[in-house]
Amino acid sequence: MEAKRKEPRKSLRIKVISMGNAEVGKSCIIKRYCEKRFVPKYLATIGIDYGVTKVQVRDREIKVNIFDMAGHPFFYEVRNEFYKDTQGVILVYDVGQKESFDALDSWLAEMKQELGSHGNMENIVFVVCANKIDSAKLRCVDESEGRLWAESRGFLYFETSAQTGEGINEMFQTFYSAIVDLCDNGGKRPMASVNVSFTKEQADTIRRIRSSKDSWDMLGVKPGATRDEVNKAYRKLAVLLHPDKCMAPGSEDAFKAVVNARTALLKNIK
Ligand code: GTP
Ligand code: MG
């Protein structure tokens, strides 16, 4: 150990790209971090913007090549050749724009397709930025929904505002630090960062509860189900989602919704 430490560690070069729909704030997040400023006027990125910056992570100096991609579908042809050899992805959506959140899956799909069968999405650090949290009134994607999407894939999640700067430094520090860990681990994502503290069943159930149309649907029973059926369905969900046992983002709200749904249904069943 001691002998190793005397040698200066090799300086590290990494490649980072930004992804997400047009106008979600990708360029502004990068500008906020690199230039400490914010421009309210929208200047769409044309194809790709490229920049190099040096950052300090623990005792290391890291040279970061940032490729800031245009989100507009029109630029697909320009974007697609920049996906390869990437160690980190900043995946951005606007919390006031549901489509930009729903589009995250298609951004992953686009990247996966461009990397082809040799590419490996597992060994890339992804950070999801829920951006524009300064405009609270317009918010329509809440924290637990975004966090659940990110963390169930083993991605980092941060709430950010390029306008106020909230969350930006913390996000970049954690992101770069995770990339350095990945590089030190031979380019593989260290196990600790892949571990998810909740099951897929829990995540899927919370999502299902969020999008259920009524109390029957929420408990997963047919309209007109008996007390027994309602109670049985309730118990199963309660065990799965109880906040003491379930670490998934949004489990507390989902648990409460299930309790309320059961109460409402039992009131009307003789
Ligand atoms: P493309 O380059 O077209 O893909 O868009 P982009 O994702 O790079 O968006 P950009 O950073 O250019 O920002 C789009 C618009 O949103 C601009 O008008 C920004 O001023 C605004 N914006 C970006 N971040 C924030 C934020 O955190 N809060 C608010 N209120 N506005 C923001
Ligand atoms: Mg841009």
PDB file of C-alpha atoms and ligand atoms in Angstrom:
ATOM      1  CA  MET A   1       0.000   0.000   0.000  1.00  0.00           C
ATOM      2  CA  GLU A   2       2.586   2.557   1.144  1.00  0.00           C
ATOM      3  CA  ALA A   3       4.892   1.977  -1.808  1.00  0.00           C
ATOM      4  CA  LYS A   4       2.064   2.443  -4.255  1.00  0.00           C
ATOM      5  CA  ARG A   5       0.989   5.706  -2.732  1.00  0.00           C
ATOM      6  CA  LYS A   6       4.347   7.416  -3.434  1.00  0.00           C
ATOM      7  CA  GLU A   7       3.864   7.228  -7.181  1.00  0.00           C
ATOM      8  CA  PRO A   8       1.801  10.100  -8.512  1.00  0.00           C
ATOM      9  CA  ARG A   9      -1.375   8.647  -9.885  1.00  0.00           C
ATOM     10  CA  LYS A  10      -1.922   8.913 -13.600  1.00  0.00           C
ATOM     11  CA  SER A  11      -4.014  11.856 -14.593  1.00  0.00           C
ATOM     12  CA  LEU A  12      -7.361  10.809 -15.875  1.00  0.00           C
ATOM     13  CA  ARG A  13      -9.209  11.792 -19.039  1.00  0.00           C
ATOM     14  CA  ILE A  14     -12.880  11.109 -19.248  1.00  0.00           C
ATOM     15  CA  LYS A  15     -15.681  11.655 -21.713  1.00  0.00           C
ATOM     16  CA  VAL A  16     -19.087  12.845 -20.601  1.00  0.00           C
ATOM     17  CA  ILE A  17     -22.194  13.499 -22.694  1.00  0.00           C
ATOM     18  CA  SER A  18     -25.501  15.212 -22.002  1.00  0.00           C
ATOM     19  CA  MET A  19     -28.818  13.732 -23.086  1.00  0.00           C
ATOM     20  CA  GLY A  20     -32.471  14.695 -22.902  1.00  0.00           C
ATOM     21  CA  ASN A  21     -35.202  16.512 -24.806  1.00  0.00           C
ATOM     22  CA  ALA A  22     -34.686  19.945 -26.316  1.00  0.00           C
ATOM     23  CA  GLU A  23     -35.055  22.868 -23.906  1.00  0.00           C
ATOM     24  CA  VAL A  24     -34.806  20.868 -20.668  1.00  0.00           C
ATOM     25  CA  GLY A  25     -31.678  22.804 -19.678  1.00  0.00           C
ATOM     26  CA  LYS A  26     -28.694  20.592 -20.568  1.00  0.00           C
ATOM     27  CA  SER A  27     -26.518  23.437 -21.824  1.00  0.00           C
ATOM     28  CA  CYS A  28     -27.519  25.667 -18.906  1.00  0.00           C
ATOM     29  CA  ILE A  29     -26.561  23.019 -16.337  1.00  0.00           C
ATOM     30  CA  ILE A  30     -23.112  22.706 -17.900  1.00  0.00           C
ATOM     31  CA  LYS A  31     -22.758  26.465 -18.204  1.00  0.00           C
ATOM     32  CA  ARG A  32     -23.789  26.944 -14.568  1.00  0.00           C
ATOM     33  CA  TYR A  33     -21.065  24.567 -13.438  1.00  0.00           C
ATOM     34  CA  CYS A  34     -18.289  25.664 -15.767  1.00  0.00           C
ATOM     35  CA  GLU A  35     -18.962  29.397 -16.005  1.00  0.00           C
ATOM     36  CA  LYS A  36     -21.061  30.018 -12.877  1.00  0.00           C
ATOM     37  CA  ARG A  37     -23.722  31.861 -14.811  1.00  0.00           C
ATOM     38  CA  PHE A  38     -27.205  31.446 -16.250  1.00  0.00           C
ATOM     39  CA  VAL A  39     -28.697  32.715 -19.493  1.00  0.00           C
ATOM     40  CA  PRO A  40     -32.519  32.898 -19.465  1.00  0.00           C
ATOM     41  CA  LYS A  41     -32.796  33.209 -23.238  1.00  0.00           C
ATOM     42  CA  TYR A  42     -33.102  29.865 -25.035  1.00  0.00           C
ATOM     43  CA  LEU A  43     -30.297  29.219 -27.488  1.00  0.00           C
ATOM     44  CA  ALA A  44     -30.806  25.758 -28.930  1.00  0.00           C
ATOM     45  CA  THR A  45     -27.647  23.718 -29.236  1.00  0.00           C
ATOM     46  CA  ILE A  46     -26.907  23.080 -32.885  1.00  0.00           C
ATOM     47  CA  GLY A  47     -25.784  19.478 -33.206  1.00  0.00           C
ATOM     48  CA  ILE A  48     -23.090  19.278 -30.542  1.00  0.00           C
ATOM     49  CA  ASP A  49     -21.176  21.649 -28.298  1.00  0.00           C
ATOM     50  CA  TYR A  50     -17.805  20.482 -27.131  1.00  0.00           C
ATOM     51  CA  GLY A  51     -15.729  21.684 -24.217  1.00  0.00           C
ATOM     52  CA  VAL A  52     -12.839  20.573 -22.018  1.00  0.00           C
ATOM     53  CA  THR A  53     -12.615  21.298 -18.322  1.00  0.00           C
ATOM     54  CA  LYS A  54     -10.345  20.237 -15.507  1.00  0.00           C
ATOM     55  CA  VAL A  55     -11.871  19.156 -12.231  1.00  0.00           C
ATOM     56  CA  GLN A  56     -10.514  18.021  -8.899  1.00  0.00           C
ATOM     57  CA  VAL A  57     -11.864  14.770  -7.505  1.00  0.00           C
ATOM     58  CA  ARG A  58     -10.430  13.870  -4.118  1.00  0.00           C
ATOM     59  CA  ASP A  59      -6.659  13.993  -4.742  1.00  0.00           C
ATOM     60  CA  ARG A  60      -6.891  13.672  -8.518  1.00  0.00           C
ATOM     61  CA  GLU A  61      -7.011  16.096 -11.363  1.00  0.00           C
ATOM     62  CA  ILE A  62      -9.426  14.945 -14.020  1.00  0.00           C
ATOM     63  CA  LYS A  63      -9.615  16.210 -17.562  1.00  0.00           C
ATOM     64  CA  VAL A  64     -13.223  16.124 -18.677  1.00  0.00           C
ATOM     65  CA  ASN A  65     -14.306  16.225 -22.310  1.00  0.00           C
ATOM     66  CA  ILE A  66     -17.922  17.309 -22.339  1.00  0.00           C
ATOM     67  CA  PHE A  67     -20.102  16.728 -25.382  1.00  0.00           C
ATOM     68  CA  ASP A  68     -23.288  18.691 -24.950  1.00  0.00           C
ATOM     69  CA  MET A  69     -25.843  17.209 -27.306  1.00  0.00           C
ATOM     70  CA  ALA A  70     -28.768  18.870 -29.007  1.00  0.00           C
ATOM     71  CA  GLY A  71     -32.050  17.403 -27.834  1.00  0.00           C
ATOM     72  CA  HIS A  72     -34.040  18.192 -30.940  1.00  0.00           C
ATOM     73  CA  PRO A  73     -34.885  15.091 -33.046  1.00  0.00           C
ATOM     74  CA  PHE A  74     -33.610  16.981 -36.100  1.00  0.00           C
ATOM     75  CA  PHE A  75     -30.025  16.502 -34.878  1.00  0.00           C
ATOM     76  CA  TYR A  76     -30.167  12.751 -34.499  1.00  0.00           C
ATOM     77  CA  GLU A  77     -27.709  12.219 -37.337  1.00  0.00           C
ATOM     78  CA  VAL A  78     -25.171  14.523 -35.714  1.00  0.00           C
ATOM     79  CA  ARG A  79     -25.604  13.099 -32.225  1.00  0.00           C
ATOM     80  CA  ASN A  80     -25.428   9.431 -32.987  1.00  0.00           C
ATOM     81  CA  GLU A  81     -21.690   9.214 -33.575  1.00  0.00           C
ATOM     82  CA  PHE A  82     -20.861  10.755 -30.181  1.00  0.00           C
ATOM     83  CA  TYR A  83     -22.260   8.043 -27.953  1.00  0.00           C
ATOM     84  CA  LYS A  84     -19.279   5.716 -28.030  1.00  0.00           C
ATOM     85  CA  ASP A  85     -16.390   5.654 -25.512  1.00  0.00           C
ATOM     86  CA  THR A  86     -18.421   7.515 -22.916  1.00  0.00           C
ATOM     87  CA  GLN A  87     -17.834   7.065 -19.188  1.00  0.00           C
ATOM     88  CA  GLY A  88     -20.602   9.325 -17.937  1.00  0.00           C
ATOM     89  CA  VAL A  89     -24.017  10.506 -19.052  1.00  0.00           C
ATOM     90  CA  ILE A  90     -25.949  13.490 -17.718  1.00  0.00           C
ATOM     91  CA  LEU A  91     -29.573  12.656 -18.406  1.00  0.00           C
ATOM     92  CA  VAL A  92     -31.811  15.689 -17.998  1.00  0.00           C
ATOM     93  CA  TYR A  93     -35.555  16.300 -17.863  1.00  0.00           C
ATOM     94  CA  ASP A  94     -37.662  19.318 -16.962  1.00  0.00           C
ATOM     95  CA  VAL A  95     -39.828  18.724 -13.854  1.00  0.00           C
ATOM     96  CA  GLY A  96     -42.502  20.967 -15.391  1.00  0.00           C
ATOM     97  CA  GLN A  97     -42.721  18.944 -18.570  1.00  0.00           C
ATOM     98  CA  LYS A  98     -44.012  15.401 -18.306  1.00  0.00           C
ATOM     99  CA  GLU A  99     -43.035  14.469 -21.890  1.00  0.00           C
ATOM    100  CA  SER A 100     -39.401  15.185 -21.136  1.00  0.00           C
ATOM    101  CA  PHE A 101     -39.552  12.720 -18.240  1.00  0.00           C
ATOM    102  CA  ASP A 102     -41.386  10.099 -20.308  1.00  0.00           C
ATOM    103  CA  ALA A 103     -38.734  10.532 -22.999  1.00  0.00           C
ATOM    104  CA  LEU A 104     -35.891   9.314 -20.745  1.00  0.00           C
ATOM    105  CA  ASP A 105     -36.476   5.719 -21.825  1.00  0.00           C
ATOM    106  CA  SER A 106     -36.184   6.612 -25.490  1.00  0.00           C
ATOM    107  CA  TRP A 107     -32.918   8.455 -24.829  1.00  0.00           C
ATOM    108  CA  LEU A 108     -31.495   5.308 -23.262  1.00  0.00           C
ATOM    109  CA  ALA A 109     -32.796   3.327 -26.226  1.00  0.00           C
ATOM    110  CA  GLU A 110     -31.153   5.690 -28.719  1.00  0.00           C
ATOM    111  CA  MET A 111     -27.815   5.386 -26.943  1.00  0.00           C
ATOM    112  CA  LYS A 112     -28.084   1.619 -26.652  1.00  0.00           C
ATOM    113  CA  GLN A 113     -28.854   1.304 -30.329  1.00  0.00           C
ATOM    114  CA  GLU A 114     -25.886   3.459 -31.331  1.00  0.00           C
ATOM    115  CA  LEU A 115     -23.501   1.534 -29.087  1.00  0.00           C
ATOM    116  CA  GLY A 116     -24.655  -1.679 -30.726  1.00  0.00           C
ATOM    117  CA  SER A 117     -23.955  -5.146 -29.457  1.00  0.00           C
ATOM    118  CA  HIS A 118     -20.385  -4.320 -28.372  1.00  0.00           C
ATOM    119  CA  GLY A 119     -21.396  -1.358 -26.293  1.00  0.00           C
ATOM    120  CA  ASN A 120     -22.015  -1.880 -22.624  1.00  0.00           C
ATOM    121  CA  MET A 121     -24.447   0.415 -20.882  1.00  0.00           C
ATOM    122  CA  GLU A 122     -23.694  -1.268 -17.548  1.00  0.00           C
ATOM    123  CA  ASN A 123     -20.294   0.309 -17.227  1.00  0.00           C
ATOM    124  CA  ILE A 124     -21.332   3.897 -17.694  1.00  0.00           C
ATOM    125  CA  VAL A 125     -22.225   6.256 -14.848  1.00  0.00           C
ATOM    126  CA  PHE A 126     -25.626   7.854 -15.372  1.00  0.00           C
ATOM    127  CA  VAL A 127     -26.847  10.833 -13.415  1.00  0.00           C
ATOM    128  CA  VAL A 128     -30.450  11.932 -13.810  1.00  0.00           C
ATOM    129  CA  CYS A 129     -31.082  15.661 -13.344  1.00  0.00           C
ATOM    130  CA  ALA A 130     -34.621  16.675 -12.463  1.00  0.00           C
ATOM    131  CA  ASN A 131     -34.089  20.234 -13.656  1.00  0.00           C
ATOM    132  CA  LYS A 132     -35.907  23.572 -13.283  1.00  0.00           C
ATOM    133  CA  ILE A 133     -36.970  22.896  -9.676  1.00  0.00           C
ATOM    134  CA  ASP A 134     -37.004  26.685  -9.195  1.00  0.00           C
ATOM    135  CA  SER A 135     -40.359  26.919 -10.959  1.00  0.00           C
ATOM    136  CA  ALA A 136     -42.262  24.997  -8.269  1.00  0.00           C
ATOM    137  CA  LYS A 137     -45.665  26.120  -9.521  1.00  0.00           C
ATOM    138  CA  LEU A 138     -45.176  24.420 -12.859  1.00  0.00           C
ATOM    139  CA  ARG A 139     -43.858  21.180 -11.423  1.00  0.00           C
ATOM    140  CA  CYS A 140     -45.677  18.050 -12.582  1.00  0.00           C
ATOM    141  CA  VAL A 141     -43.111  15.274 -12.020  1.00  0.00           C
ATOM    142  CA  ASP A 142     -42.459  14.910  -8.318  1.00  0.00           C
ATOM    143  CA  GLU A 143     -39.243  13.859  -6.655  1.00  0.00           C
ATOM    144  CA  SER A 144     -40.223  10.313  -5.722  1.00  0.00           C
ATOM    145  CA  GLU A 145     -41.327   9.533  -9.272  1.00  0.00           C
ATOM    146  CA  GLY A 146     -38.047  10.720 -10.763  1.00  0.00           C
ATOM    147  CA  ARG A 147     -35.940   9.158  -8.055  1.00  0.00           C
ATOM    148  CA  LEU A 148     -37.691   5.828  -8.462  1.00  0.00           C
ATOM    149  CA  TRP A 149     -37.055   5.844 -12.216  1.00  0.00           C
ATOM    150  CA  ALA A 150     -33.373   6.631 -11.684  1.00  0.00           C
ATOM    151  CA  GLU A 151     -32.557   4.501  -8.675  1.00  0.00           C
ATOM    152  CA  SER A 152     -34.341   1.413  -9.960  1.00  0.00           C
ATOM    153  CA  ARG A 153     -31.829   1.496 -12.833  1.00  0.00           C
ATOM    154  CA  GLY A 154     -28.850   2.082 -10.561  1.00  0.00           C
ATOM    155  CA  PHE A 155     -28.538   5.700 -11.732  1.00  0.00           C
ATOM    156  CA  LEU A 156     -27.704   8.707  -9.568  1.00  0.00           C
ATOM    157  CA  TYR A 157     -30.501  11.225  -9.076  1.00  0.00           C
ATOM    158  CA  PHE A 158     -30.312  14.952  -8.348  1.00  0.00           C
ATOM    159  CA  GLU A 159     -32.809  17.774  -8.193  1.00  0.00           C
ATOM    160  CA  THR A 160     -31.267  20.754  -9.959  1.00  0.00           C
ATOM    161  CA  SER A 161     -31.822  24.293 -11.056  1.00  0.00           C
ATOM    162  CA  ALA A 162     -29.432  25.815 -13.546  1.00  0.00           C
ATOM    163  CA  GLN A 163     -31.117  29.120 -12.801  1.00  0.00           C
ATOM    164  CA  THR A 164     -30.436  29.273  -9.047  1.00  0.00           C
ATOM    165  CA  GLY A 165     -27.548  26.811  -9.072  1.00  0.00           C
ATOM    166  CA  GLU A 166     -29.248  24.513  -6.582  1.00  0.00           C
ATOM    167  CA  GLY A 167     -27.941  20.961  -6.685  1.00  0.00           C
ATOM    168  CA  ILE A 168     -25.521  21.615  -9.532  1.00  0.00           C
ATOM    169  CA  ASN A 169     -22.133  21.421  -7.765  1.00  0.00           C
ATOM    170  CA  GLU A 170     -23.224  18.511  -5.628  1.00  0.00           C
ATOM    171  CA  MET A 171     -24.474  16.683  -8.713  1.00  0.00           C
ATOM    172  CA  PHE A 172     -21.221  17.153 -10.649  1.00  0.00           C
ATOM    173  CA  GLN A 173     -19.003  16.250  -7.681  1.00  0.00           C
ATOM    174  CA  THR A 174     -20.904  13.022  -7.026  1.00  0.00           C
ATOM    175  CA  PHE A 175     -21.027  12.230 -10.748  1.00  0.00           C
ATOM    176  CA  TYR A 176     -17.287  12.758 -11.332  1.00  0.00           C
ATOM    177  CA  SER A 177     -16.437  10.910  -8.186  1.00  0.00           C
ATOM    178  CA  ALA A 178     -18.504   7.912  -9.350  1.00  0.00           C
ATOM    179  CA  ILE A 179     -16.715   8.011 -12.723  1.00  0.00           C
ATOM    180  CA  VAL A 180     -13.316   8.021 -11.005  1.00  0.00           C
ATOM    181  CA  ASP A 181     -14.423   5.007  -8.950  1.00  0.00           C
ATOM    182  CA  LEU A 182     -15.436   3.318 -12.178  1.00  0.00           C
ATOM    183  CA  CYS A 183     -12.082   4.019 -13.834  1.00  0.00           C
ATOM    184  CA  ASP A 184     -10.193   2.831 -10.742  1.00  0.00           C
ATOM    185  CA  ASN A 185     -12.241  -0.321 -10.882  1.00  0.00           C
ATOM    186  CA  GLY A 186     -10.946  -1.145 -14.371  1.00  0.00           C
ATOM    187  CA  GLY A 187     -13.830   0.542 -16.177  1.00  0.00           C
ATOM    188  CA  LYS A 188     -16.492  -1.552 -14.472  1.00  0.00           C
ATOM    189  CA  ARG A 189     -19.180  -0.096 -12.303  1.00  0.00           C
ATOM    190  CA  PRO A 190     -18.229  -0.971  -8.710  1.00  0.00           C
ATOM    191  CA  MET A 191     -20.754  -3.359  -7.162  1.00  0.00           C
ATOM    192  CA  ALA A 192     -21.691  -0.954  -4.383  1.00  0.00           C
ATOM    193  CA  SER A 193     -23.035   1.586  -6.843  1.00  0.00           C
ATOM    194  CA  VAL A 194     -25.116  -0.995  -8.698  1.00  0.00           C
ATOM    195  CA  ASN A 195     -26.845  -2.256  -5.581  1.00  0.00           C
ATOM    196  CA  VAL A 196     -30.407  -1.113  -5.392  1.00  0.00           C
ATOM    197  CA  SER A 197     -32.021  -1.041  -1.973  1.00  0.00           C
ATOM    198  CA  PHE A 198     -35.439  -2.145  -3.186  1.00  0.00           C
ATOM    199  CA  THR A 199     -36.822  -4.848  -5.443  1.00  0.00           C
ATOM    200  CA  LYS A 200     -38.184  -4.551  -8.964  1.00  0.00           C
ATOM    201  CA  GLU A 201     -41.524  -5.806  -7.632  1.00  0.00           C
ATOM    202  CA  GLN A 202     -41.642  -2.903  -5.175  1.00  0.00           C
ATOM    203  CA  ALA A 203     -40.740  -0.353  -7.862  1.00  0.00           C
ATOM    204  CA  ASP A 204     -43.270  -1.773 -10.333  1.00  0.00           C
ATOM    205  CA  THR A 205     -45.984  -1.843  -7.670  1.00  0.00           C
ATOM    206  CA  ILE A 206     -45.424   1.818  -6.738  1.00  0.00           C
ATOM    207  CA  ARG A 207     -45.618   2.771 -10.414  1.00  0.00           C
ATOM    208  CA  ARG A 208     -48.789   0.720 -10.849  1.00  0.00           C
ATOM    209  CA  ILE A 209     -50.393   2.375  -7.816  1.00  0.00           C
ATOM    210  CA  ARG A 210     -49.498   5.836  -9.115  1.00  0.00           C
ATOM    211  CA  SER A 211     -51.212   5.217 -12.403  1.00  0.00           C
ATOM    212  CA  SER A 212     -54.246   3.305 -11.090  1.00  0.00           C
ATOM    213  CA  LYS A 213     -57.607   4.791 -12.060  1.00  0.00           C
ATOM    214  CA  ASP A 214     -59.641   3.971  -8.938  1.00  0.00           C
ATOM    215  CA  SER A 215     -59.487   2.191  -5.577  1.00  0.00           C
ATOM    216  CA  TRP A 216     -60.376  -1.231  -7.049  1.00  0.00           C
ATOM    217  CA  ASP A 217     -57.639  -0.839  -9.598  1.00  0.00           C
ATOM    218  CA  MET A 218     -55.202   0.296  -6.952  1.00  0.00           C
ATOM    219  CA  LEU A 219     -55.702  -2.815  -4.849  1.00  0.00           C
ATOM    220  CA  GLY A 220     -55.699  -4.939  -7.976  1.00  0.00           C
ATOM    221  CA  VAL A 221     -59.148  -6.449  -7.353  1.00  0.00           C
ATOM    222  CA  LYS A 222     -62.216  -6.557  -9.614  1.00  0.00           C
ATOM    223  CA  PRO A 223     -64.957  -3.996  -8.987  1.00  0.00           C
ATOM    224  CA  GLY A 224     -67.472  -5.699  -6.718  1.00  0.00           C
ATOM    225  CA  ALA A 225     -64.857  -7.794  -4.920  1.00  0.00           C
ATOM    226  CA  THR A 226     -65.731  -9.097  -1.426  1.00  0.00           C
ATOM    227  CA  ARG A 227     -64.368  -7.805   1.896  1.00  0.00           C
ATOM    228  CA  ASP A 228     -62.112 -10.826   2.085  1.00  0.00           C
ATOM    229  CA  GLU A 229     -60.674 -10.211  -1.346  1.00  0.00           C
ATOM    230  CA  VAL A 230     -60.085  -6.552  -0.563  1.00  0.00           C
ATOM    231  CA  ASN A 231     -58.406  -7.361   2.740  1.00  0.00           C
ATOM    232  CA  LYS A 232     -56.264 -10.044   1.204  1.00  0.00           C
ATOM    233  CA  ALA A 233     -55.086  -7.735  -1.589  1.00  0.00           C
ATOM    234  CA  TYR A 234     -54.472  -4.996   0.962  1.00  0.00           C
ATOM    235  CA  ARG A 235     -52.355  -7.206   3.211  1.00  0.00           C
ATOM    236  CA  LYS A 236     -50.189  -8.295   0.326  1.00  0.00           C
ATOM    237  CA  LEU A 237     -49.506  -4.693  -0.716  1.00  0.00           C
ATOM    238  CA  ALA A 238     -49.005  -3.566   2.889  1.00  0.00           C
ATOM    239  CA  VAL A 239     -46.294  -6.173   3.424  1.00  0.00           C
ATOM    240  CA  LEU A 240     -44.584  -5.180   0.178  1.00  0.00           C
ATOM    241  CA  LEU A 241     -44.739  -1.425   0.658  1.00  0.00           C
ATOM    242  CA  HIS A 242     -44.661  -0.822   4.390  1.00  0.00           C
ATOM    243  CA  PRO A 243     -42.324   2.138   4.897  1.00  0.00           C
ATOM    244  CA  ASP A 244     -40.426   0.211   7.600  1.00  0.00           C
ATOM    245  CA  LYS A 245     -39.548  -2.451   5.048  1.00  0.00           C
ATOM    246  CA  CYS A 246     -39.558  -0.704   1.689  1.00  0.00           C
ATOM    247  CA  MET A 247     -36.766   1.719   0.784  1.00  0.00           C
ATOM    248  CA  ALA A 248     -38.124   2.613  -2.652  1.00  0.00           C
ATOM    249  CA  PRO A 249     -38.771   6.322  -3.283  1.00  0.00           C
ATOM    250  CA  GLY A 250     -42.484   6.997  -3.048  1.00  0.00           C
ATOM    251  CA  SER A 251     -43.271   3.929  -0.933  1.00  0.00           C
ATOM    252  CA  GLU A 252     -44.716   6.024   1.875  1.00  0.00           C
ATOM    253  CA  ASP A 253     -47.216   7.780  -0.392  1.00  0.00           C
ATOM    254  CA  ALA A 254     -48.070   4.527  -2.133  1.00  0.00           C
ATOM    255  CA  PHE A 255     -48.649   2.846   1.240  1.00  0.00           C
ATOM    256  CA  LYS A 256     -50.952   5.670   2.365  1.00  0.00           C
ATOM    257  CA  ALA A 257     -52.873   5.519  -0.910  1.00  0.00           C
ATOM    258  CA  VAL A 258     -53.391   1.784  -0.438  1.00  0.00           C
ATOM    259  CA  VAL A 259     -54.632   2.284   3.144  1.00  0.00           C
ATOM    260  CA  ASN A 260     -57.089   4.945   1.927  1.00  0.00           C
ATOM    261  CA  ALA A 261     -58.257   2.808  -0.983  1.00  0.00           C
ATOM    262  CA  ARG A 262     -59.001  -0.086   1.345  1.00  0.00           C
ATOM    263  CA  THR A 263     -60.914   2.163   3.782  1.00  0.00           C
ATOM    264  CA  ALA A 264     -62.949   3.643   0.929  1.00  0.00           C
ATOM    265  CA  LEU A 265     -63.815   0.239  -0.513  1.00  0.00           C
ATOM    266  CA  LEU A 266     -64.724  -1.384   2.808  1.00  0.00           C
ATOM    267  CA  LYS A 267     -67.123   1.473   3.573  1.00  0.00           C
ATOM    268  CA  ASN A 268     -69.221   0.456   0.611  1.00  0.00           C
ATOM    269  CA  ILE A 269     -69.060  -3.312   0.975  1.00  0.00           C
ATOM    270  CA  LYS A 270     -71.563  -4.938   3.327  1.00  0.00           C
TER     271      LYS A 270
HETATM  272  P1  GTP B   1     -31.196  21.903 -26.603  1.00  0.00           P
HETATM  273  O1  GTP B   1     -29.811  22.397 -26.750  1.00  0.00           O
HETATM  274  O2  GTP B   1     -32.141  22.454 -27.625  1.00  0.00           O
HETATM  275  O3  GTP B   1     -31.271  20.404 -26.546  1.00  0.00           O
HETATM  276  O4  GTP B   1     -31.770  22.437 -25.171  1.00  0.00           O
HETATM  277  P2  GTP B   1     -31.034  22.370 -23.754  1.00  0.00           P
HETATM  278  O5  GTP B   1     -31.509  21.158 -23.031  1.00  0.00           O
HETATM  279  O6  GTP B   1     -29.577  22.551 -23.871  1.00  0.00           O
HETATM  280  O7  GTP B   1     -31.705  23.619 -23.007  1.00  0.00           O
HETATM  281  P3  GTP B   1     -31.002  24.977 -22.560  1.00  0.00           P
HETATM  282  O8  GTP B   1     -29.946  24.716 -21.554  1.00  0.00           O
HETATM  283  O9  GTP B   1     -30.624  25.739 -23.750  1.00  0.00           O
HETATM  284  O10 GTP B   1     -32.215  25.687 -21.782  1.00  0.00           O
HETATM  285  C1  GTP B   1     -33.501  25.813 -22.361  1.00  0.00           C
HETATM  286  C2  GTP B   1     -34.284  26.930 -21.717  1.00  0.00           C
HETATM  287  O11 GTP B   1     -34.595  26.608 -20.379  1.00  0.00           O
HETATM  288  C3  GTP B   1     -33.542  28.258 -21.672  1.00  0.00           C
HETATM  289  O12 GTP B   1     -34.452  29.296 -21.896  1.00  0.00           O
HETATM  290  C4  GTP B   1     -33.008  28.308 -20.251  1.00  0.00           C
HETATM  291  O13 GTP B   1     -32.845  29.618 -19.802  1.00  0.00           O
HETATM  292  C5  GTP B   1     -34.095  27.599 -19.498  1.00  0.00           C
HETATM  293  N1  GTP B   1     -33.582  26.898 -18.289  1.00  0.00           N
HETATM  294  C6  GTP B   1     -32.563  26.031 -18.221  1.00  0.00           C
HETATM  295  N2  GTP B   1     -32.370  25.586 -16.972  1.00  0.00           N
HETATM  296  C7  GTP B   1     -33.307  26.191 -16.211  1.00  0.00           C
HETATM  297  C8  GTP B   1     -33.649  26.137 -14.825  1.00  0.00           C
HETATM  298  O14 GTP B   1     -33.052  25.435 -14.008  1.00  0.00           O
HETATM  299  N3  GTP B   1     -34.714  26.902 -14.425  1.00  0.00           N
HETATM  300  C9  GTP B   1     -35.413  27.660 -15.287  1.00  0.00           C
HETATM  301  N4  GTP B   1     -36.416  28.377 -14.774  1.00  0.00           N
HETATM  302  N5  GTP B   1     -35.122  27.748 -16.595  1.00  0.00           N
HETATM  303  C10 GTP B   1     -34.088  27.022 -17.061  1.00  0.00           C
HETATM  304 MG    MG B   2     -28.365  22.743 -25.434  1.00  0.00          MG
END
